[in-house]
XYZ file of C-alpha atoms in Angstrom:
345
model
C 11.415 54.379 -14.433
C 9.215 50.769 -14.213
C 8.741 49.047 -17.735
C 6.395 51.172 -20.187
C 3.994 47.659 -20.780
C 1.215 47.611 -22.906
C 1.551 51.832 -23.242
C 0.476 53.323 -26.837
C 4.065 54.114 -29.020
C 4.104 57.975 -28.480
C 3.426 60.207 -31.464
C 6.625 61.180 -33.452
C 6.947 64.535 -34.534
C 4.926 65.412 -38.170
C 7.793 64.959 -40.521
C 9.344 61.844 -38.492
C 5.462 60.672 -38.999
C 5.239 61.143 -42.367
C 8.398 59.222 -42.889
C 7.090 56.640 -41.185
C 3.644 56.386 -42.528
C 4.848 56.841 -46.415
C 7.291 54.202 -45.708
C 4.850 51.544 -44.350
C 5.925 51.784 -40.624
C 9.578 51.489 -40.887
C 11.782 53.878 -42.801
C 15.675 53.229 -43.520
C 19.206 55.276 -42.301
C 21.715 55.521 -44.697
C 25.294 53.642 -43.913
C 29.191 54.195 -43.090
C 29.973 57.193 -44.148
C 34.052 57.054 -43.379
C 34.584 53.933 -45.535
C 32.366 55.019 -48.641
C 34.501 58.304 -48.375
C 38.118 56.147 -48.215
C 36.435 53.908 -51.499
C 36.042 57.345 -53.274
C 39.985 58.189 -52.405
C 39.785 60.215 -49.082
C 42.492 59.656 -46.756
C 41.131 60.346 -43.232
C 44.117 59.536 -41.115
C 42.959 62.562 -38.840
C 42.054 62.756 -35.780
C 38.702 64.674 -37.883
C 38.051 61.393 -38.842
C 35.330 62.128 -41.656
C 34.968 65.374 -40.782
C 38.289 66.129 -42.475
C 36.552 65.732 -45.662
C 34.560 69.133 -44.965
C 37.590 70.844 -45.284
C 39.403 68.491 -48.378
C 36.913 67.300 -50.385
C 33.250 68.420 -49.473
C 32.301 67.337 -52.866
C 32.973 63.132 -52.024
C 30.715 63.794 -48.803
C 28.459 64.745 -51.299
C 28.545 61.867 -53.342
C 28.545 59.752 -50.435
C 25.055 61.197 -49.184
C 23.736 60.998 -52.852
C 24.688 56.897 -52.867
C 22.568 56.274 -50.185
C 19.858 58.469 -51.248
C 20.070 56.463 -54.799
C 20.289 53.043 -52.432
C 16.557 53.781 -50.781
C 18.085 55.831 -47.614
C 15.074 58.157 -45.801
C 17.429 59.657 -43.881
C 21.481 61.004 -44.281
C 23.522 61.901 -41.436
C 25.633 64.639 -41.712
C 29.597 64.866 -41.995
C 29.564 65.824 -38.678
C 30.293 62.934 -36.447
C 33.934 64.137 -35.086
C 33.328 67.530 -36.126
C 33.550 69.824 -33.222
C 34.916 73.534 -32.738
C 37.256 72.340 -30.675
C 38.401 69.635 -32.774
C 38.773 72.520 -35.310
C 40.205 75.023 -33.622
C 43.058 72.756 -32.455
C 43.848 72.507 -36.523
C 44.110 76.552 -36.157
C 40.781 77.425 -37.502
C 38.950 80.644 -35.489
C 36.064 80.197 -33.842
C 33.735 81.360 -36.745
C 35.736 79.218 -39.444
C 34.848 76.202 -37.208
C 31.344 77.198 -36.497
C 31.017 77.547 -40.185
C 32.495 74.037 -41.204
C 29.560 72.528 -38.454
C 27.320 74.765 -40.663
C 28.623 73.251 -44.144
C 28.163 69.704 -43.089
C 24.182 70.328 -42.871
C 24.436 72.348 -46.312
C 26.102 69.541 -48.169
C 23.456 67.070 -46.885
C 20.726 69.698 -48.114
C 22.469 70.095 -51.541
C 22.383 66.089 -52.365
C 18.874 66.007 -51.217
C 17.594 68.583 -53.635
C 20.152 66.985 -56.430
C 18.303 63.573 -55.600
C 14.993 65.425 -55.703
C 16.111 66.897 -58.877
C 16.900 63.373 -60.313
C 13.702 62.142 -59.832
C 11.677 64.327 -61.620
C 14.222 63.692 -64.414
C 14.013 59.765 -64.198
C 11.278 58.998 -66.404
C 11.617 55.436 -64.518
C 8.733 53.607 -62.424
C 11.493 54.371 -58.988
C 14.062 52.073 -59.833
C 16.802 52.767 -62.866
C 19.794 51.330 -63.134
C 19.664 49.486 -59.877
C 19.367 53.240 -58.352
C 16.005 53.765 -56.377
C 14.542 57.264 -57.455
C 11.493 57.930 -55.638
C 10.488 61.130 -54.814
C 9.587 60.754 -50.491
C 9.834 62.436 -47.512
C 13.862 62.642 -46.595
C 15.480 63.580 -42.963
C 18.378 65.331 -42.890
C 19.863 64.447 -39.509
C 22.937 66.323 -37.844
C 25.328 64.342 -36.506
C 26.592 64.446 -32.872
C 29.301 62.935 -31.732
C 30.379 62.319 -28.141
C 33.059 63.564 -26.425
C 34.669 60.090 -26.764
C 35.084 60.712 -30.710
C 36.559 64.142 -30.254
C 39.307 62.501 -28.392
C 39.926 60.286 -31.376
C 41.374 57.382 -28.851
C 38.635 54.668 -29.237
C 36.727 56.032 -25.832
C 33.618 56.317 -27.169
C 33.802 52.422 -27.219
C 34.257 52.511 -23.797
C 32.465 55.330 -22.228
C 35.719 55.826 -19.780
C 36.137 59.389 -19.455
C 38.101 58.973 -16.257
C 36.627 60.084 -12.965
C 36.897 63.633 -12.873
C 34.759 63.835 -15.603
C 31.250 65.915 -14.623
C 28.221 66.818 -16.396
C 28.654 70.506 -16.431
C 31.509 69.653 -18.478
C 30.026 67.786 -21.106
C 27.352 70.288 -21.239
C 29.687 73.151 -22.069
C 32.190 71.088 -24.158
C 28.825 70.628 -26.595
C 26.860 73.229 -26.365
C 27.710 75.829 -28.715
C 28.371 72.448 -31.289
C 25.025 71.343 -30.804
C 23.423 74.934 -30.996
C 25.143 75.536 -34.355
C 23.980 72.532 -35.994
C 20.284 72.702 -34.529
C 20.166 76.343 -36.447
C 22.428 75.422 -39.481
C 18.653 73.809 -40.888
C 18.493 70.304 -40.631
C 15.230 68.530 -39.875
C 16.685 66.719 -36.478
C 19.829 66.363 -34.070
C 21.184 62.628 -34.236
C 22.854 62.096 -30.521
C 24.899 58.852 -31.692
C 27.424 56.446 -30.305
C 26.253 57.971 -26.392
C 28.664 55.592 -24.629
C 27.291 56.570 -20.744
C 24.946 57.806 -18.725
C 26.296 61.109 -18.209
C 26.604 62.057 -21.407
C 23.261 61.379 -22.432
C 22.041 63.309 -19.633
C 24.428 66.176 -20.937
C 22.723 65.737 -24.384
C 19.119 65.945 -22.659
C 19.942 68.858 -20.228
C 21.564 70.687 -23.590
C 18.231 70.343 -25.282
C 16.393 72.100 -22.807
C 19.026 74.751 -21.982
C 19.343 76.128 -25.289
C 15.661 75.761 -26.300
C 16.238 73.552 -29.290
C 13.485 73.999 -31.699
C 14.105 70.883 -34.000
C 13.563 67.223 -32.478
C 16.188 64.930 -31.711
C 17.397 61.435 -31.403
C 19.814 59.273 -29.091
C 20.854 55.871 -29.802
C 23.780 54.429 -27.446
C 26.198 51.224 -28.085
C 26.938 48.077 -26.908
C 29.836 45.687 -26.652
C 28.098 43.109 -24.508
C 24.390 43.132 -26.030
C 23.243 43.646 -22.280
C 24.620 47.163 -21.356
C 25.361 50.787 -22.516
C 29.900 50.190 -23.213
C 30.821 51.725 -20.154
C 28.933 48.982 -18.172
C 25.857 51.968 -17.277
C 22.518 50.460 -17.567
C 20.798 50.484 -20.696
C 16.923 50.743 -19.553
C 18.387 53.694 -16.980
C 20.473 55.440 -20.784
C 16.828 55.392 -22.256
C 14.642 56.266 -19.922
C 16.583 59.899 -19.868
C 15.948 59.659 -23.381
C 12.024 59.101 -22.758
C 12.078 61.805 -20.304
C 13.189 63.937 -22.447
C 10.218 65.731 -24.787
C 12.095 66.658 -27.506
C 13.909 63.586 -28.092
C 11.574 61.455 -30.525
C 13.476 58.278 -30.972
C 15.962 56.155 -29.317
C 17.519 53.275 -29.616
C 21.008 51.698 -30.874
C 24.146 52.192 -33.081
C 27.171 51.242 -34.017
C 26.357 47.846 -32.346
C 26.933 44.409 -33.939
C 23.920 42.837 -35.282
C 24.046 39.313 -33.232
C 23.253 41.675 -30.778
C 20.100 44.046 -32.040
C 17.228 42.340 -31.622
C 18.025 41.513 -27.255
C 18.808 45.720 -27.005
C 15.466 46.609 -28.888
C 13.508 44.197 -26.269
C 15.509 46.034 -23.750
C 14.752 49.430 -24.809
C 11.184 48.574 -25.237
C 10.907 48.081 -21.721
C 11.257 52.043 -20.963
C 10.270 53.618 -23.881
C 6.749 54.239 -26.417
C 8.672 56.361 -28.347
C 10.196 54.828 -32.117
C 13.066 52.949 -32.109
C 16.019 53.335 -34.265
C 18.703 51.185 -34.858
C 21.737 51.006 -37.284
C 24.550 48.656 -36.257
C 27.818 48.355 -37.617
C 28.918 45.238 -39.901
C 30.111 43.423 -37.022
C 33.888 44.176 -37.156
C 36.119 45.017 -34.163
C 38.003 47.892 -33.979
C 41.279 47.942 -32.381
C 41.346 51.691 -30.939
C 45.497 51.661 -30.508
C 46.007 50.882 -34.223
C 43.149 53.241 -35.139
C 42.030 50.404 -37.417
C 38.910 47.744 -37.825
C 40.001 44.068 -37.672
C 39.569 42.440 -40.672
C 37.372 39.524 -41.439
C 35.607 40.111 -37.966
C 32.546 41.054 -39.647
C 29.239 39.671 -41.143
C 27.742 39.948 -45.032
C 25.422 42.239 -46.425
C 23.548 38.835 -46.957
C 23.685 37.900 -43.259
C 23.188 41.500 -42.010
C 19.868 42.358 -43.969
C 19.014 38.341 -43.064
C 18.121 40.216 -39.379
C 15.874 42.944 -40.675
C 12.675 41.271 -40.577
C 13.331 39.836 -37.019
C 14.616 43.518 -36.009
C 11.016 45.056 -37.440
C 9.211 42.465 -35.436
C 10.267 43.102 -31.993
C 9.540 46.721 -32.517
C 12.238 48.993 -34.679
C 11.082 51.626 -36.523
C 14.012 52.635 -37.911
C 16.857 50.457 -39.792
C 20.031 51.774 -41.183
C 23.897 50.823 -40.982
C 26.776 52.245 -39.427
C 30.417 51.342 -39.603
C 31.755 49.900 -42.041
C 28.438 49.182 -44.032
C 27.868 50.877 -47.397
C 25.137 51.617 -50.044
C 24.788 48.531 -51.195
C 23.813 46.896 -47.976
C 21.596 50.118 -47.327
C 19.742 48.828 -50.691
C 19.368 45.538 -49.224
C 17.582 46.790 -46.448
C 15.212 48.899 -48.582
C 14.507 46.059 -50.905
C 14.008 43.807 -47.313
C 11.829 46.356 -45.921
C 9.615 46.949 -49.629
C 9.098 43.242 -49.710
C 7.846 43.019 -46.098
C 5.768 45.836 -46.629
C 4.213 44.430 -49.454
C 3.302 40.906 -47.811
C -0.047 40.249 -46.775
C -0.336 41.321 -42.726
């Protein structure tokens, strides 16, 4: 697919729209959600990952979804990242217990957006009390999917290497009933995130079609080298699958370090009209055989947020943060993004 030019941005779908246009043109994704849920005192030394909270503590996911709601977050991903009936089944859990923990992650994400609804018609505040931002607006709930790479829990989907006898009709039918359950578990969109290759994002794509999947979606790949995809696959040739695809209505980048952001949005602008998203991670390296992010390897909530305005710019539509950042640099953003959208044009 040649470069997109001068084309019109393609119109997102009516709630993704509203978003947008209440938000001034660029609406904000919450943050980590594994290392707010460790701060509130869950240990997720699973191979669940965050997902083991659904079954331990579904009230800190909660919380965690009601932080970044009270930080100026649009839209909360659900707890369902490494969740995957496989995943659970492997723990012992039937087929319907696991289908049913998929459906609780969208449930708790509805829950803390009607409590945050709730709190702002209490808050007798002009938006802001107490340094939390209550502001009754449009809010996505977004279900998380996870690639295959995170339900190995061995670092893969930070390298896209699924070994060579890996096919698509595979990854098709490894996520299909997954993606399926969320889709009709009510959320307002599927979040396709951390797509490490090609294949799998044409798995995702194909999936959409196949099942007839009647909310919208999005797919936002990684980098390691601010050039390419992190198995080395193309980027433009990752999102123009994504731009083929009708009822995907954003793409764009995650889990990513932010030196990186603003070269990948140019990049994906090349093959797509459709909104950009983009929510890197704080920087940090993660070391996949100790299971553990390096410390010190990573950049402020000062320095992160300092890209915002440069991200907007060059095109993204949507700013959030992923590993390892938290509410308050979520709050950052929003205060970045209200202060921009308040300046004269």
């Amino acid at each position: 697919m040649g470069p997109v030019g001068t084309t019109s941005v393609s119109p997102p779908p009516p709630l993704l729209s509203d978003l947008l246009r209440e938000s001034g043109g660029v609406a904000v994704i919450d943050g980590g959600l594994a290392t707010e849920l460790e701060r509130h005192g869950a240990d997720l030394n699973d191979p669940l990952w965050s997902a083991k909270c659904l079954l331990t503590s579904p009230h800190l996911i909660r919380s965690v979804h009601l932080d970044y709601l009270e930080a100026g977050a649009d839209i909360i991903i659900t707890a369902s990242y490494q969740a995957t009936i496989q995943g659970f089944m492997a723990k012992g859990f039937s087929q319907e217990e696991s289908e049913n923990l998929l459906r609780k992650s969208v449930a708790i994400a509805c829950e803390a957006r009607d409590v945050y609804y709730s709190r702002c018609i209490e808050s007798s505040s002009d938006h802001i009390t107490d340094g939390r931002i209550l502001k009754h607006r449009p809010i996505i709930v977004a279900a998380s999917v996870g690639s295959y790479g995170a339900y190995l829990a061995d670092g893969s989907e930070y390298s896209g290497d699924y070994g060579d006898a890996m096919d698509l009709e595979f990854l098709k039918n490894f996520h299909r009933r997954r993606v399926k359950v969320l889709a009709d578990s009510g959320p307002d969109l599927i979040a396709f995130e951390t797509v490490p290759n090609k294949l799998e994002a044409e798995a995702f794509a194909q999936l959409l079609e196949e099942e007839d999947i009647n909310i919208p979606a999005w797919m936002s790949f990684n980098s390691k080298n601010g050039v390419d995809v992190v198995s080395g696959d193309s980027l433009p040739d990752c999102v123009a699958i994504a731009q083929l695809c009708k009822k995907i209505v954003a793409v764009g980048i995650n889990c990513t370090p932010p030196r990186f952001i603003r070269d990948l949005i140019l990049s994906v602008k090349t093959v797509t009209t459709k909104p950009i998203l983009i929510y890197p991670n704080s920087g940090e390296s993660y070391d996949a055989d100790k299971k553990e992010w390096v410390q010190n390897t990573g950049v402020s909530d000062t320095d992160f947020v300092s890209y915002v305005n440069k991200w907007c710019e060059v095109g993204a539509s949507l700013v959030g943060g992923c590993c390892r950042t938290t509410p308050n640099t979520i709050r950052a953003i929003y205060k970045t993004l209200s202060s921009r959208s308040a300046s004269p044009s």
